[in-house]
Coordinates of C-alpha atoms in Angstrom, one line a residue:
X1 CA 13.3 6.5 -38.7
X2 CA 11.8 6.2 -35.2
X3 CA 9.1 8.8 -34.3
X4 CA 8.8 9.6 -30.6
X5 CA 5.1 9.4 -29.5
X6 CA 5.7 12.2 -27.0
X7 CA 6.7 14.5 -29.8
X8 CA 3.6 13.6 -31.8
X9 CA 1.4 14.3 -28.8
X10 CA 3.1 17.6 -28.3
X11 CA 2.6 18.6 -31.9
X12 CA -1.0 17.6 -31.8
X13 CA -1.7 19.4 -28.5
X14 CA 0.0 22.5 -29.9
X15 CA -2.1 22.4 -33.1
X16 CA -5.2 21.9 -31.0
X17 CA -4.4 24.9 -28.8
X18 CA -3.7 27.0 -31.8
X19 CA -7.1 26.1 -33.4
X20 CA -8.9 26.8 -30.1
X21 CA -7.2 30.2 -29.9
X22 CA -8.4 31.0 -33.4
X23 CA -12.0 29.9 -32.5
X24 CA -11.9 32.0 -29.3
X25 CA -10.6 34.9 -31.3
X26 CA -13.3 34.6 -33.8
X27 CA -16.0 34.4 -31.1
X28 CA -14.6 37.4 -29.3
X29 CA -14.7 39.3 -32.6
X30 CA -18.5 38.9 -32.7
X31 CA -19.1 39.5 -29.0
X32 CA -18.9 43.3 -29.2
X33 CA -21.2 43.3 -32.2
X34 CA -23.8 41.2 -30.5
X35 CA -23.6 43.4 -27.4
X36 CA -24.1 46.5 -29.5
X37 CA -27.1 44.9 -31.3
X38 CA -28.6 43.9 -28.0
X39 CA -28.1 47.5 -26.6
X40 CA -29.7 49.0 -29.8
X41 CA -32.7 46.7 -29.5
X42 CA -33.3 47.7 -25.9
X43 CA -32.8 51.3 -26.8
X44 CA -35.4 51.1 -29.6
X45 CA -37.9 49.4 -27.2
X46 CA -37.3 52.2 -24.7
X47 CA -37.9 54.9 -27.4
X48 CA -41.2 53.3 -28.4
X49 CA -42.4 53.2 -24.8
X50 CA -41.2 56.8 -24.2
X51 CA -43.0 58.1 -27.3
X52 CA -46.3 56.6 -26.2
X53 CA -45.9 57.9 -22.7
X54 CA -44.9 61.4 -23.8
X55 CA -47.6 61.6 -26.5
X56 CA -50.2 60.5 -24.0
X57 CA -49.1 63.1 -21.5
X58 CA -49.1 65.9 -24.2
X59 CA -52.6 64.9 -25.3
X60 CA -53.9 64.4 -21.7
X61 CA -54.8 60.7 -22.1
X62 CA -53.7 57.4 -20.7
X63 CA -50.7 55.7 -22.2
X64 CA -49.8 52.0 -22.2
X65 CA -50.2 50.5 -18.7
X66 CA -51.4 46.9 -18.9
X67 CA -48.6 45.1 -20.7
X68 CA -46.1 44.8 -17.8
X69 CA -45.5 47.5 -15.2
X70 CA -46.2 50.9 -16.6
X71 CA -46.7 49.3 -20.0
X72 CA -43.0 48.7 -20.6
X73 CA -43.7 45.4 -22.4
X74 CA -46.2 46.9 -24.9
X75 CA -43.5 47.5 -27.6
X76 CA -42.3 43.9 -27.2
X77 CA -45.9 42.7 -27.6
X78 CA -46.3 44.7 -30.8
X79 CA -43.1 43.3 -32.2
X80 CA -44.3 39.8 -31.5
X81 CA -47.6 40.5 -33.1
X82 CA -46.0 41.8 -36.3
X83 CA -43.7 38.8 -36.3
X84 CA -46.6 36.3 -36.2
X85 CA -48.8 38.1 -38.7
X86 CA -49.2 36.8 -42.2
X87 CA -46.7 38.2 -44.7
X88 CA -48.5 39.2 -47.9
X89 CA -47.0 39.9 -51.3
X90 CA -48.5 42.0 -54.1
X91 CA -49.6 39.7 -56.9
X92 CA -48.5 42.0 -59.7
X93 CA -45.5 43.6 -58.0
X94 CA -41.8 43.0 -58.3
X95 CA -41.3 40.4 -55.4
X96 CA -37.6 40.7 -55.3
X97 CA -37.5 44.5 -54.9
X98 CA -40.5 44.3 -52.6
X99 CA -38.7 41.8 -50.3
X100 CA -35.2 43.3 -50.4
X101 CA -36.2 47.0 -49.8
X102 CA -36.9 46.8 -46.0
X103 CA -33.7 44.8 -45.4
X104 CA -31.6 47.5 -47.2
X105 CA -33.1 50.2 -45.1
X106 CA -32.5 48.4 -41.8
X107 CA -28.9 47.2 -42.6
X108 CA -27.8 50.6 -43.9
X109 CA -28.9 52.2 -40.6
X110 CA -27.4 49.5 -38.4
X111 CA -23.9 49.9 -40.1
X112 CA -23.9 53.5 -38.9
X113 CA -23.6 52.3 -35.3
X114 CA -20.1 51.0 -36.0
X115 CA -18.6 54.5 -35.7
X116 CA -20.5 55.7 -32.6
X117 CA -18.3 55.9 -29.5
X118 CA -19.6 55.4 -26.0
X119 CA -16.2 55.9 -24.5
X120 CA -12.5 56.4 -25.6
X121 CA -12.2 52.7 -26.4
X122 CA -15.9 51.8 -26.6
X123 CA -16.2 52.0 -30.4
X124 CA -16.3 49.2 -32.9
X125 CA -14.5 51.2 -35.6
X126 CA -12.6 54.4 -34.9
X127 CA -12.3 55.6 -38.5
X128 CA -10.7 58.8 -39.7
X129 CA -13.8 59.4 -41.9
X130 CA -16.3 58.2 -39.3
X131 CA -18.8 61.0 -39.6
X132 CA -18.8 61.1 -43.4
X133 CA -19.2 57.3 -43.4
X134 CA -22.5 57.7 -41.5
X135 CA -23.6 60.3 -44.1
X136 CA -22.6 58.1 -47.0
X137 CA -24.4 55.0 -45.5
X138 CA -27.5 56.9 -44.6
X139 CA -27.9 57.9 -48.2
X140 CA -28.5 54.2 -49.1
X141 CA -31.7 54.0 -47.1
X142 CA -33.8 56.1 -49.5
X143 CA -32.8 53.6 -52.3
X144 CA -34.4 50.8 -50.3
X145 CA -37.6 53.0 -49.8
X146 CA -37.7 53.7 -53.6
X147 CA -37.3 50.0 -54.3
X148 CA -40.1 49.2 -51.9
X149 CA -42.4 51.7 -53.5
X150 CA -41.6 50.6 -57.0
X151 CA -41.8 46.9 -56.2
X152 CA -45.3 47.3 -54.7
X153 CA -46.8 48.2 -58.1
X154 CA -48.9 50.8 -56.3
X155 CA -49.0 54.5 -57.3
X156 CA -49.4 55.6 -53.7
X157 CA -46.4 53.5 -52.7
X158 CA -44.3 54.7 -55.6
X159 CA -45.2 58.4 -54.8
X160 CA -44.1 57.8 -51.2
X161 CA -40.8 56.3 -52.4
X162 CA -40.2 59.3 -54.7
X163 CA -40.9 61.7 -51.8
X164 CA -38.5 59.9 -49.6
X165 CA -35.7 60.2 -52.2
X166 CA -36.4 63.9 -52.8
X167 CA -36.6 64.6 -49.1
X168 CA -33.3 62.8 -48.4
X169 CA -31.4 64.6 -51.1
X170 CA -32.8 68.0 -50.0
X171 CA -31.7 67.6 -46.4
X172 CA -28.5 65.6 -46.7
X173 CA -26.6 68.5 -48.2
X174 CA -27.2 71.0 -45.3
X175 CA -26.5 68.2 -42.9
X176 CA -23.2 67.4 -44.6
X177 CA -22.2 71.1 -44.7
X178 CA -22.8 71.3 -40.9
X179 CA -20.6 68.3 -40.3
X180 CA -17.9 69.7 -42.6
X181 CA -17.9 72.9 -40.6
X182 CA -17.1 70.9 -37.5
X183 CA -14.5 68.8 -39.2
X184 CA -12.6 71.6 -40.8
X185 CA -12.6 74.4 -38.2
X186 CA -13.5 73.0 -34.8
X187 CA -12.0 69.5 -34.5
X188 CA -9.7 69.3 -37.6
X189 CA -10.8 65.6 -37.9
X190 CA -13.7 63.5 -39.1
X191 CA -13.1 60.8 -36.5
X192 CA -16.0 60.7 -34.0
X193 CA -13.6 60.0 -31.1
X194 CA -11.4 63.0 -32.0
X195 CA -14.4 65.3 -32.2
X196 CA -15.5 64.3 -28.7
X197 CA -11.9 64.6 -27.3
X198 CA -11.6 68.1 -28.8
X199 CA -14.7 69.3 -27.0
X200 CA -13.5 67.9 -23.6
X201 CA -10.7 70.4 -23.2
X202 CA -12.8 73.2 -21.8
X203 CA -15.6 71.2 -20.2
X204 CA -19.2 72.3 -20.7
X205 CA -18.0 75.5 -22.4
X206 CA -16.1 73.5 -25.1
X207 CA -19.1 71.9 -26.6
X208 CA -19.6 72.6 -30.3
X209 CA -23.1 73.7 -29.5
X210 CA -21.6 77.1 -28.4
X211 CA -19.1 77.2 -31.2
X212 CA -21.5 76.3 -34.0
X213 CA -25.0 77.4 -32.8
X214 CA -26.3 78.0 -36.4
X215 CA -25.0 74.6 -37.5
X216 CA -26.6 73.0 -34.5
X217 CA -30.1 74.3 -35.4
X218 CA -29.6 73.3 -39.0
X219 CA -28.4 69.9 -38.1
X220 CA -31.4 69.2 -35.8
X221 CA -33.9 70.2 -38.5
X222 CA -32.1 68.2 -41.2
X223 CA -31.8 65.1 -38.9
X224 CA -35.5 65.3 -38.2
X225 CA -36.2 65.5 -41.9
X226 CA -33.8 62.5 -42.5
X227 CA -35.7 60.5 -39.9
X228 CA -39.0 61.5 -41.6
X229 CA -40.5 62.7 -38.3
X230 CA -43.3 65.2 -38.1
X231 CA -43.5 67.8 -39.4
X232 CA -41.4 66.1 -42.2
X233 CA -43.1 62.8 -42.6
X234 CA -44.3 63.5 -46.2
X235 CA -43.2 60.1 -47.6
X236 CA -45.9 58.4 -45.5
X237 CA -48.6 61.1 -45.1
X238 CA -51.7 59.2 -44.2
X239 CA -54.1 61.9 -45.6
X240 CA -52.5 61.8 -49.1
X241 CA -50.7 58.5 -49.6
X242 CA -52.6 56.1 -47.3
X243 CA -49.3 55.0 -45.7
X244 CA -46.8 55.8 -48.5
X245 CA -44.2 53.2 -49.4
X246 CA -45.6 51.0 -46.5
X247 CA -49.1 50.6 -48.0
X248 CA -48.7 47.1 -49.4
X249 CA -46.5 45.8 -46.5
X250 CA -47.6 43.6 -43.6
X251 CA -46.2 41.3 -41.0
X252 CA -42.4 41.3 -40.4
X253 CA -41.6 43.5 -43.4
X254 CA -43.8 46.3 -42.1
X255 CA -42.1 45.8 -38.7
X256 CA -38.7 46.3 -40.3
X257 CA -39.8 49.7 -41.6
X258 CA -41.2 50.5 -38.1
X259 CA -37.9 49.4 -36.6
X260 CA -35.8 51.4 -39.2
X261 CA -37.5 54.6 -38.3
X262 CA -36.6 54.3 -34.6
X263 CA -33.1 53.1 -35.4
X264 CA -32.6 56.1 -37.6
X265 CA -34.0 58.4 -34.8
X266 CA -31.6 56.9 -32.2
X267 CA -28.5 57.1 -34.4
X268 CA -29.3 60.7 -35.3
X269 CA -29.7 61.5 -31.6
X270 CA -26.3 59.9 -30.8
X271 CA -24.6 61.9 -33.6
X272 CA -26.1 65.1 -32.2
X273 CA -24.6 64.1 -28.9
X274 CA -21.2 63.3 -30.4
X275 CA -20.9 66.3 -32.7
X276 CA -22.4 69.1 -30.5
X277 CA -22.9 67.9 -26.9
X278 CA -19.5 66.5 -25.9
X279 CA -20.3 62.8 -26.3
X280 CA -19.5 60.6 -23.4
X281 CA -17.6 63.3 -21.5
X282 CA -19.0 64.4 -18.1
X283 CA -18.2 68.0 -19.1
X284 CA -17.0 68.9 -15.6
X285 CA -13.6 70.7 -15.9
X286 CA -10.7 69.7 -13.7
X287 CA -12.5 66.6 -12.4
X288 CA -11.5 63.2 -13.7
X289 CA -12.9 59.8 -12.9
X290 CA -9.5 58.7 -11.5
X291 CA -9.6 61.4 -8.9
X292 CA -13.2 60.5 -7.9
X293 CA -12.6 56.8 -7.4
X294 CA -8.8 56.7 -6.7
X295 CA -7.7 53.4 -8.2
X296 CA -7.1 53.1 -11.9
X297 CA -9.0 49.7 -12.4
X298 CA -12.0 50.9 -10.5
X299 CA -11.8 54.3 -12.3
X300 CA -11.7 52.5 -15.7
X301 CA -14.8 50.4 -15.0
X302 CA -16.7 53.4 -13.5
X303 CA -15.4 55.6 -16.3
X304 CA -16.9 53.3 -19.0
X305 CA -20.2 53.0 -17.2
X306 CA -20.4 56.8 -16.7
X307 CA -19.5 57.4 -20.3
X308 CA -22.3 55.1 -21.5
X309 CA -24.8 56.7 -19.2
X310 CA -23.8 60.2 -20.1
X311 CA -24.0 59.5 -23.8
X312 CA -27.5 57.9 -23.5
X313 CA -28.8 60.7 -21.2
X314 CA -27.8 63.4 -23.8
X315 CA -29.2 61.3 -26.7
X316 CA -32.5 60.7 -24.9
X317 CA -32.7 64.5 -24.2
X318 CA -32.7 65.1 -28.0
X319 CA -35.2 62.2 -28.4
X320 CA -37.5 64.0 -26.0
X321 CA -37.3 67.1 -28.2
X322 CA -38.1 65.2 -31.4
X323 CA -41.0 63.3 -29.8
X324 CA -42.5 66.5 -28.4
X325 CA -42.0 68.1 -31.9
X326 CA -43.9 65.2 -33.5
X327 CA -47.0 65.7 -31.3
X328 CA -46.9 69.5 -31.4
X329 CA -46.3 70.7 -34.9
X330 CA -48.6 70.1 -37.9
X331 CA -47.3 68.4 -41.1
X332 CA -45.8 70.5 -43.8
X333 CA -46.7 70.4 -47.5
X334 CA -44.3 68.9 -50.0
X335 CA -43.5 72.3 -51.6
X336 CA -42.9 73.8 -48.2
X337 CA -40.6 71.0 -47.2
X338 CA -38.5 71.4 -50.4
X339 CA -38.4 75.2 -50.1
X340 CA -37.2 74.9 -46.5
X341 CA -34.4 72.6 -47.5
X342 CA -33.2 74.2 -50.7
X343 CA -34.0 77.9 -50.2
X344 CA -33.3 78.3 -46.5
X345 CA -31.3 75.6 -44.9
X346 CA -28.9 75.1 -47.8
X347 CA -27.9 78.8 -48.0
X348 CA -27.7 79.1 -44.2
X349 CA -25.4 76.0 -43.8
X350 CA -23.3 77.2 -46.7
X351 CA -22.9 80.6 -45.2
X352 CA -22.0 78.9 -41.8
X353 CA -19.3 76.9 -43.6
X354 CA -17.9 80.0 -45.3
X355 CA -17.9 81.9 -42.0
X356 CA -16.1 79.0 -40.3
X357 CA -13.4 78.7 -42.9
X358 CA -12.9 82.5 -43.1
X359 CA -12.4 82.7 -39.4
X360 CA -9.9 79.9 -39.6
X361 CA -8.0 81.8 -42.3
X362 CA -8.0 85.0 -40.1
X363 CA -6.7 83.0 -37.1
X364 CA -3.7 81.8 -39.3

């Protein structure tokens, strides 16, 4: 049998092109993830800079100003310093738990960004249970804090880890009930994209902020407690626990805890934007991006850009409120924190859910 060389070359070129297509497809699968991680990193650096500037303004003192123009490189300098510092391990602690704990906290928060939409198609995973996936994943972070406290072999660290677990359980239930009220009555869906689209029908007046004002207040308080922000930073109260579960940490592992707190604050701000503030929508009724820019291609590019900017503007508005709250209110006691969660927020959120479902039954 005679084999034609041209046929062999054709087969080889076809197999090469197919393998190249698979490689390109694999690369393009990771490109959106890398872009999202880069955007998250820049967002965290901006939050750190904003917190220092806002806190300095509230306390009438000078904020960061020497590391770059207006001190914008100060957060990057702090991250570099933590990266280069010596990483110490407790001699009598559980090294495996001590090492894995910070990674679990950071990874569990990063996974939550998969379901956050910055536009109709600018979302990595548009899941039908997107909001509840965030709640389920966020409940993993206290396990990492508890592992870190236990692995440190330090009573202050272990007390901080126990406080983190108790605080998370206390405030996750009201937060979940608020999300359930939106999913059942207002949007009839747990997809983050569907929730935003439902709010866009009536412009600014269609925000869930006006439909669920009680749930909005409870959600904000619960999200601040989930982020362990003042006045809810009991797991790391310096006056009582030195630094809580972070007491024995140094170097890059301490930096991971520092990063996780701001990642959690940013993801909570984005979910407040999606659930109650209309998400990426401009919220101007009867005006579309296509009408403003005419052509569909130009409107598509500008629409995505405007969607991202609008989402970030709303999220950073909530961040301003949380930062101002941190530098204004005093810290609560542990019994006050648990009483607020179990005796006040839980009955209020449950009543809000019953009121929402009863109004739905009446409308039927």
